[in-house]
mmCIF file of C-alpha atoms in Angstrom:
data_model
loop_
_atom_site.group_PDB
_atom_site.id
_atom_site.type_symbol
_atom_site.label_atom_id
_atom_site.label_comp_id
_atom_site.label_asym_id
_atom_site.label_seq_id
_atom_site.Cartn_x
_atom_site.Cartn_y
_atom_site.Cartn_z
ATOM 1 C CA MET A 1 376.546 -79.231 198.784
ATOM 2 C CA ILE A 2 374.050 -81.726 197.717
ATOM 3 C CA GLN A 3 371.658 -82.917 200.460
ATOM 4 C CA ARG A 4 368.484 -84.953 200.834
ATOM 5 C CA LEU A 5 365.421 -82.529 201.417
ATOM 6 C CA ASN A 6 362.553 -82.796 204.043
ATOM 7 C CA ASN A 7 359.394 -81.051 204.999
ATOM 8 C CA SER A 8 361.781 -78.382 206.852
ATOM 9 C CA HIS A 9 362.728 -77.318 203.309
ATOM 10 C CA ASN A 10 359.336 -77.079 201.798
ATOM 11 C CA ARG A 11 358.960 -73.313 201.865
ATOM 12 C CA LYS A 12 361.962 -72.529 199.882
ATOM 13 C CA VAL A 13 361.639 -75.346 197.640
ATOM 14 C CA ILE A 14 357.993 -74.372 196.631
ATOM 15 C CA GLU A 15 359.202 -70.865 196.091
ATOM 16 C CA TYR A 16 362.218 -72.130 194.023
ATOM 17 C CA LEU A 17 360.046 -74.235 191.712
ATOM 18 C CA HIS A 18 357.352 -71.452 191.251
ATOM 19 C CA LYS A 19 360.025 -69.187 189.775
ATOM 20 C CA GLU A 20 358.941 -71.079 186.499
ATOM 21 C CA LYS A 21 355.901 -73.485 187.986
ATOM 22 C CA GLU A 22 354.830 -74.243 184.445
ATOM 23 C CA VAL A 23 358.218 -76.317 183.736
ATOM 24 C CA ASN A 24 357.926 -77.842 187.157
ATOM 25 C CA ILE A 25 354.473 -79.331 186.985
ATOM 26 C CA PHE A 26 355.579 -82.617 187.880
ATOM 27 C CA LEU A 27 357.925 -81.868 190.763
ATOM 28 C CA LEU A 28 355.211 -79.431 192.133
ATOM 29 C CA SER A 29 352.663 -82.438 191.852
ATOM 30 C CA ASP A 30 354.912 -85.083 193.502
ATOM 31 C CA ILE A 31 355.722 -82.897 196.351
ATOM 32 C CA GLU A 32 352.172 -81.726 196.643
ATOM 33 C CA ARG A 33 350.846 -85.137 196.429
ATOM 34 C CA PHE A 34 353.437 -87.256 198.400
ATOM 35 C CA GLY A 35 355.655 -84.888 200.427
ATOM 36 C CA TYR A 36 359.124 -85.841 201.364
ATOM 37 C CA ASP A 37 358.892 -88.990 202.926
ATOM 38 C CA SER A 38 357.722 -90.859 200.079
ATOM 39 C CA TYR A 39 358.982 -94.678 199.890
ATOM 40 C CA PHE A 40 359.543 -94.791 196.091
ATOM 41 C CA PHE A 41 361.231 -91.363 195.450
ATOM 42 C CA SER A 42 363.694 -88.932 197.233
ATOM 43 C CA ILE A 43 364.243 -84.961 196.775
ATOM 44 C CA TYR A 44 367.668 -83.350 196.796
ATOM 45 C CA GLY A 45 368.807 -80.076 196.399
ATOM 46 C CA GLY A 46 371.995 -78.122 196.111
ATOM 47 C CA ILE A 47 372.409 -75.844 199.250
ATOM 48 C CA ASP A 48 375.076 -73.110 198.915
ATOM 49 C CA GLU A 49 376.870 -71.334 201.769
ATOM 50 C CA ASN A 50 373.904 -69.124 202.574
ATOM 51 C CA GLY A 51 371.504 -71.778 202.891
ATOM 52 C CA GLU A 52 370.116 -71.258 199.772
ATOM 53 C CA ILE A 53 368.770 -73.841 196.930
ATOM 54 C CA LYS A 54 370.633 -73.988 193.879
ATOM 55 C CA GLY A 55 368.985 -76.972 192.165
ATOM 56 C CA ILE A 56 366.420 -79.341 192.941
ATOM 57 C CA LEU A 57 366.536 -83.163 192.040
ATOM 58 C CA LEU A 58 363.811 -85.910 192.093
ATOM 59 C CA LYS A 59 365.044 -89.444 191.926
ATOM 60 C CA CYS A 60 362.577 -92.470 191.362
ATOM 61 C CA PHE A 61 364.424 -95.641 191.282
ATOM 62 C CA GLU A 62 366.424 -95.172 187.857
ATOM 63 C CA PHE A 63 364.578 -92.121 186.645
ATOM 64 C CA ILE A 64 365.593 -88.533 187.611
ATOM 65 C CA ILE A 65 363.908 -85.219 187.219
ATOM 66 C CA PHE A 66 366.406 -81.945 187.600
ATOM 67 C CA TYR A 67 365.674 -78.428 187.389
ATOM 68 C CA ALA A 68 367.728 -75.306 188.439
ATOM 69 C CA TYR A 69 367.022 -71.556 188.138
ATOM 70 C CA ASP A 70 370.093 -69.777 187.088
ATOM 71 C CA GLU A 71 373.626 -71.061 188.452
ATOM 72 C CA PHE A 72 374.056 -74.121 190.119
ATOM 73 C CA ASN A 73 377.030 -76.387 190.873
ATOM 74 C CA VAL A 74 377.172 -78.464 187.569
ATOM 75 C CA ASP A 75 380.308 -80.501 188.458
ATOM 76 C CA GLU A 76 378.616 -81.506 191.845
ATOM 77 C CA PHE A 77 375.297 -82.437 190.370
ATOM 78 C CA ALA A 78 376.840 -84.458 187.415
ATOM 79 C CA LYS A 79 378.764 -86.814 189.585
ATOM 80 C CA PHE A 80 375.573 -87.283 191.762
ATOM 81 C CA ILE A 81 373.856 -88.260 188.696
ATOM 82 C CA ASN A 82 376.535 -90.408 187.391
ATOM 83 C CA ASP A 83 376.974 -92.008 190.831
ATOM 84 C CA SER A 84 373.024 -92.767 191.040
ATOM 85 C CA GLU A 85 373.436 -95.339 187.928
ATOM 86 C CA CYS A 86 370.489 -93.183 186.556
ATOM 87 C CA GLU A 87 368.861 -94.633 183.087
ATOM 88 C CA GLU A 88 366.972 -91.599 182.048
ATOM 89 C CA ILE A 89 366.919 -87.966 183.329
ATOM 90 C CA CYS A 90 364.553 -84.897 181.882
ATOM 91 C CA GLY A 91 363.927 -81.611 182.784
ATOM 92 C CA LYS A 92 364.406 -78.099 181.337
ATOM 93 C CA SER A 93 366.569 -78.099 178.087
ATOM 94 C CA GLU A 94 368.980 -75.105 178.568
ATOM 95 C CA VAL A 95 369.663 -76.664 182.300
ATOM 96 C CA LEU A 96 370.278 -80.350 181.129
ATOM 97 C CA GLU A 97 372.472 -79.083 178.221
ATOM 98 C CA LYS A 98 375.058 -77.796 180.707
ATOM 99 C CA LEU A 99 374.994 -81.029 182.432
ATOM 100 C CA GLU A 100 375.358 -82.655 178.912
ATOM 101 C CA PRO A 101 378.953 -83.119 178.442
ATOM 102 C CA LYS A 102 379.676 -84.380 181.962
ATOM 103 C CA ILE A 103 376.811 -87.517 182.605
ATOM 104 C CA ASN A 104 376.843 -90.628 181.138
ATOM 105 C CA LEU A 105 373.699 -90.285 179.023
ATOM 106 C CA LYS A 106 372.750 -88.843 175.514
ATOM 107 C CA ARG A 107 369.893 -86.744 174.451
ATOM 108 C CA TYR A 108 366.946 -88.688 173.278
ATOM 109 C CA ARG A 109 364.248 -86.257 172.742
ATOM 110 C CA LYS A 110 363.697 -82.570 172.827
ATOM 111 C CA VAL A 111 360.186 -81.259 172.641
ATOM 112 C CA ASN A 112 358.500 -77.544 172.985
ATOM 113 C CA ILE A 113 356.739 -76.591 176.266
ATOM 114 C CA PHE A 114 353.676 -74.934 175.342
ATOM 115 C CA LYS A 115 351.667 -72.749 178.185
ATOM 116 C CA LEU A 116 347.841 -71.632 177.552
ATOM 117 C CA VAL A 117 348.213 -67.982 177.698
ATOM 118 C CA ASN A 118 345.597 -66.397 175.150
ATOM 119 C CA THR A 119 342.566 -67.715 176.996
ATOM 120 C CA ASN A 120 340.371 -65.630 174.834
ATOM 121 C CA LEU A 121 341.304 -67.548 171.839
ATOM 122 C CA LEU A 122 340.156 -70.884 173.361
ATOM 123 C CA PRO A 123 336.536 -71.513 172.485
ATOM 124 C CA SER A 124 333.803 -72.567 175.015
ATOM 125 C CA TYR A 125 333.151 -76.132 175.289
ATOM 126 C CA LYS A 126 329.860 -76.870 173.541
ATOM 127 C CA GLU A 127 327.588 -80.024 173.298
ATOM 128 C CA ASP A 128 327.319 -81.026 169.701
ATOM 129 C CA ASN A 129 327.451 -84.202 167.163
ATOM 130 C CA ILE A 130 330.788 -85.121 168.473
ATOM 131 C CA LYS A 131 330.179 -87.015 172.004
ATOM 132 C CA LEU A 132 332.803 -87.204 174.551
ATOM 133 C CA ARG A 133 333.191 -89.795 176.973
ATOM 134 C CA LYS A 134 335.403 -89.720 180.145
ATOM 135 C CA ILE A 135 338.180 -91.936 180.398
ATOM 136 C CA ARG A 136 337.491 -94.221 183.251
ATOM 137 C CA PHE A 137 339.208 -97.674 184.220
ATOM 138 C CA GLY A 138 336.449 -99.611 182.641
ATOM 139 C CA ASN A 139 337.469 -98.300 179.183
ATOM 140 C CA LEU A 140 341.489 -98.383 179.424
ATOM 141 C CA ASN A 141 341.739 -101.346 176.988
ATOM 142 C CA LYS A 142 340.138 -99.356 174.274
ATOM 143 C CA VAL A 143 342.468 -96.576 174.798
ATOM 144 C CA VAL A 144 345.364 -98.580 174.846
ATOM 145 C CA ARG A 145 344.118 -100.175 171.423
ATOM 146 C CA LEU A 146 344.006 -96.770 169.937
ATOM 147 C CA TYR A 147 347.478 -95.960 171.016
ATOM 148 C CA GLU A 148 348.773 -99.386 169.356
ATOM 149 C CA GLU A 149 347.410 -97.434 166.351
ATOM 150 C CA ILE A 150 349.665 -94.410 166.763
ATOM 151 C CA ASP A 151 353.346 -94.526 166.431
ATOM 152 C CA GLU A 152 354.686 -92.172 168.812
ATOM 153 C CA PHE A 153 352.372 -93.740 171.691
ATOM 154 C CA GLU A 154 352.903 -97.357 170.837
ATOM 155 C CA ASN A 155 354.781 -98.456 174.058
ATOM 156 C CA THR A 156 351.761 -96.876 176.416
ATOM 157 C CA THR A 157 350.015 -99.443 178.510
ATOM 158 C CA VAL A 158 346.964 -99.798 180.937
ATOM 159 C CA ASP A 159 349.375 -99.417 183.783
ATOM 160 C CA ASN A 160 350.659 -96.176 182.364
ATOM 161 C CA ILE A 161 347.042 -94.690 181.683
ATOM 162 C CA LYS A 162 345.947 -95.989 185.373
ATOM 163 C CA SER A 163 349.152 -94.167 186.546
ATOM 164 C CA SER A 164 348.355 -90.814 184.814
ATOM 165 C CA LEU A 165 344.593 -90.889 185.707
ATOM 166 C CA LYS A 166 345.318 -91.110 189.497
ATOM 167 C CA THR A 167 346.658 -87.451 188.897
ATOM 168 C CA GLY A 168 344.668 -86.267 186.097
ATOM 169 C CA ARG A 169 341.477 -86.465 183.848
ATOM 170 C CA GLY A 170 340.907 -87.630 180.145
ATOM 171 C CA TYR A 171 338.051 -87.667 177.275
ATOM 172 C CA CYS A 172 338.091 -89.652 174.154
ATOM 173 C CA VAL A 173 335.709 -90.064 171.283
ATOM 174 C CA GLU A 174 334.095 -93.406 170.351
ATOM 175 C CA ARG A 175 333.275 -94.508 166.769
ATOM 176 C CA GLU A 176 331.692 -97.976 166.043
ATOM 177 C CA GLY A 177 332.891 -99.131 169.712
ATOM 178 C CA LYS A 178 336.263 -97.879 169.506
ATOM 179 C CA VAL A 179 338.059 -95.108 170.933
ATOM 180 C CA VAL A 180 339.556 -93.207 167.986
ATOM 181 C CA SER A 181 340.608 -89.669 169.661
ATOM 182 C CA MET A 182 341.638 -88.931 173.161
ATOM 183 C CA ALA A 183 343.521 -86.460 175.284
ATOM 184 C CA LYS A 184 344.461 -86.543 179.392
ATOM 185 C CA THR A 185 346.064 -84.743 181.656
ATOM 186 C CA THR A 186 348.491 -85.645 184.497
ATOM 187 C CA SER A 187 350.176 -84.352 187.274
ATOM 188 C CA GLU A 188 347.671 -81.753 188.143
ATOM 189 C CA ASN A 189 348.617 -79.527 191.113
ATOM 190 C CA LYS A 190 347.013 -76.590 192.691
ATOM 191 C CA SER A 191 347.947 -74.163 189.599
ATOM 192 C CA ASN A 192 348.612 -76.242 186.618
ATOM 193 C CA ALA A 193 348.026 -79.452 184.792
ATOM 194 C CA MET A 194 350.002 -81.147 182.121
ATOM 195 C CA ILE A 195 347.890 -82.246 178.886
ATOM 196 C CA ILE A 196 349.273 -85.419 177.483
ATOM 197 C CA GLY A 197 348.243 -88.388 175.187
ATOM 198 C CA VAL A 198 346.524 -86.212 172.426
ATOM 199 C CA GLY A 199 346.162 -88.541 169.357
ATOM 200 C CA THR A 200 343.668 -89.565 166.853
ATOM 201 C CA HIS A 201 343.635 -92.942 164.831
ATOM 202 C CA PRO A 202 344.753 -92.222 161.250
ATOM 203 C CA LYS A 203 341.361 -93.198 159.845
ATOM 204 C CA TYR A 204 339.689 -90.368 161.794
ATOM 205 C CA ARG A 205 341.882 -87.565 161.544
ATOM 206 C CA ASN A 206 340.804 -83.953 160.214
ATOM 207 C CA ARG A 207 337.588 -84.313 162.069
ATOM 208 C CA SER A 208 338.409 -81.998 165.131
ATOM 209 C CA TYR A 209 338.155 -84.875 167.543
ATOM 210 C CA ALA A 210 341.280 -84.433 169.358
ATOM 211 C CA THR A 211 340.840 -80.702 169.548
ATOM 212 C CA LYS A 212 337.368 -81.109 170.895
ATOM 213 C CA CYS A 213 338.959 -83.183 173.726
ATOM 214 C CA VAL A 214 341.439 -80.501 174.602
ATOM 215 C CA VAL A 215 338.777 -77.701 174.310
ATOM 216 C CA LYS A 216 336.689 -79.744 177.067
ATOM 217 C CA ILE A 217 339.962 -80.292 179.369
ATOM 218 C CA CYS A 218 341.107 -76.653 179.253
ATOM 219 C CA ASN A 219 337.835 -75.587 179.903
ATOM 220 C CA GLU A 220 337.396 -77.341 182.887
ATOM 221 C CA LEU A 221 340.792 -76.521 183.881
ATOM 222 C CA LEU A 222 340.321 -72.769 183.533
ATOM 223 C CA GLN A 223 337.103 -73.139 185.874
ATOM 224 C CA GLU A 224 339.218 -74.427 188.471
ATOM 225 C CA LYS A 225 341.935 -71.797 188.063
ATOM 226 C CA LYS A 226 344.526 -74.414 186.819
ATOM 227 C CA VAL A 227 346.800 -73.403 183.766
ATOM 228 C CA PRO A 228 347.161 -76.089 181.033
ATOM 229 C CA CYS A 229 350.496 -76.653 179.830
ATOM 230 C CA LEU A 230 351.444 -79.563 177.451
ATOM 231 C CA PHE A 231 354.586 -80.836 175.183
ATOM 232 C CA CYS A 232 354.719 -81.059 171.642
ATOM 233 C CA ASP A 233 357.129 -81.321 168.798
ATOM 234 C CA ASN A 234 354.832 -81.893 165.684
ATOM 235 C CA GLU A 235 354.688 -78.900 163.843
ATOM 236 C CA ARG A 236 350.864 -79.482 162.712
ATOM 237 C CA ALA A 237 349.798 -80.009 166.398
ATOM 238 C CA SER A 238 351.804 -76.901 167.496
ATOM 239 C CA ALA A 239 349.998 -74.722 165.138
ATOM 240 C CA MET A 240 346.416 -76.276 166.266
ATOM 241 C CA TYR A 241 347.546 -75.403 169.975
ATOM 242 C CA ARG A 242 348.514 -71.917 168.853
ATOM 243 C CA MET A 243 344.857 -71.308 167.492
ATOM 244 C CA LEU A 244 343.479 -72.609 170.821
ATOM 245 C CA GLY A 245 345.665 -69.731 172.687
ATOM 246 C CA PHE A 246 348.695 -71.581 173.525
ATOM 247 C CA GLU A 247 352.329 -70.004 173.385
ATOM 248 C CA LYS A 248 355.706 -71.800 173.411
ATOM 249 C CA ILE A 249 357.581 -70.994 176.889
ATOM 250 C CA GLY A 250 360.753 -73.083 176.542
ATOM 251 C CA TYR A 251 362.247 -76.657 175.954
ATOM 252 C CA TRP A 252 362.145 -79.870 177.701
ATOM 253 C CA SER A 253 364.492 -82.550 177.205
ATOM 254 C CA ILE A 254 364.799 -86.402 177.837
ATOM 255 C CA TYR A 255 368.368 -87.982 178.267
ATOM 256 C CA ARG A 256 368.813 -91.725 178.374
ATOM 257 C CA LYS A 257 371.468 -94.475 178.722
#
């Protein structure tokens, strides 16, 4: 049976999500920050006859994040998703693939999930001729202009970046008064953070600018005992992340109408 969860379920919810906490950064961060009484999202769980959780779903307007560890009631969750008039759902690929034949959504994108595992490969951050600036509300317009020059980030807005910075941090490189490279985090929680928005203007690539931003962020996160994770579907970028100590731990999929 699927039911809306509340604070009385918190211990079981956290234990369940911590089975794969790096996959569940978004869910854990939202619960940690907003709890179960948020006005803009609701958390549901599949509860079996023994009162154990078998699947967790976060619904925010027409957007859903879904996670299940091992078995869950596919038919019941598929019906819930279809009845909710969901426009987009994301989550661990092998879980969503079980739902795929039964939901009214098609796979839009599948990316690798990386986790920083080999910390001995990560260089220490050192100040040099590449000066990093912290991304703040005052320079967001410059960041958006950079995103407009990078195809995969062309739909990013100031509001998108403001929202992510509320639960994360970011660094950028400026040249000639323009932001030319950057990286940031979002959904930081007590133990993990998701690195997102890593990119460099086409004219300024192959200068290690984005790598410098990622190294800076990773060093800070590790000092705070947070493990960095990220999504990537680009082979060249994946090779760079592996050189810094990241390893692939799974896949993440997005389905849309």
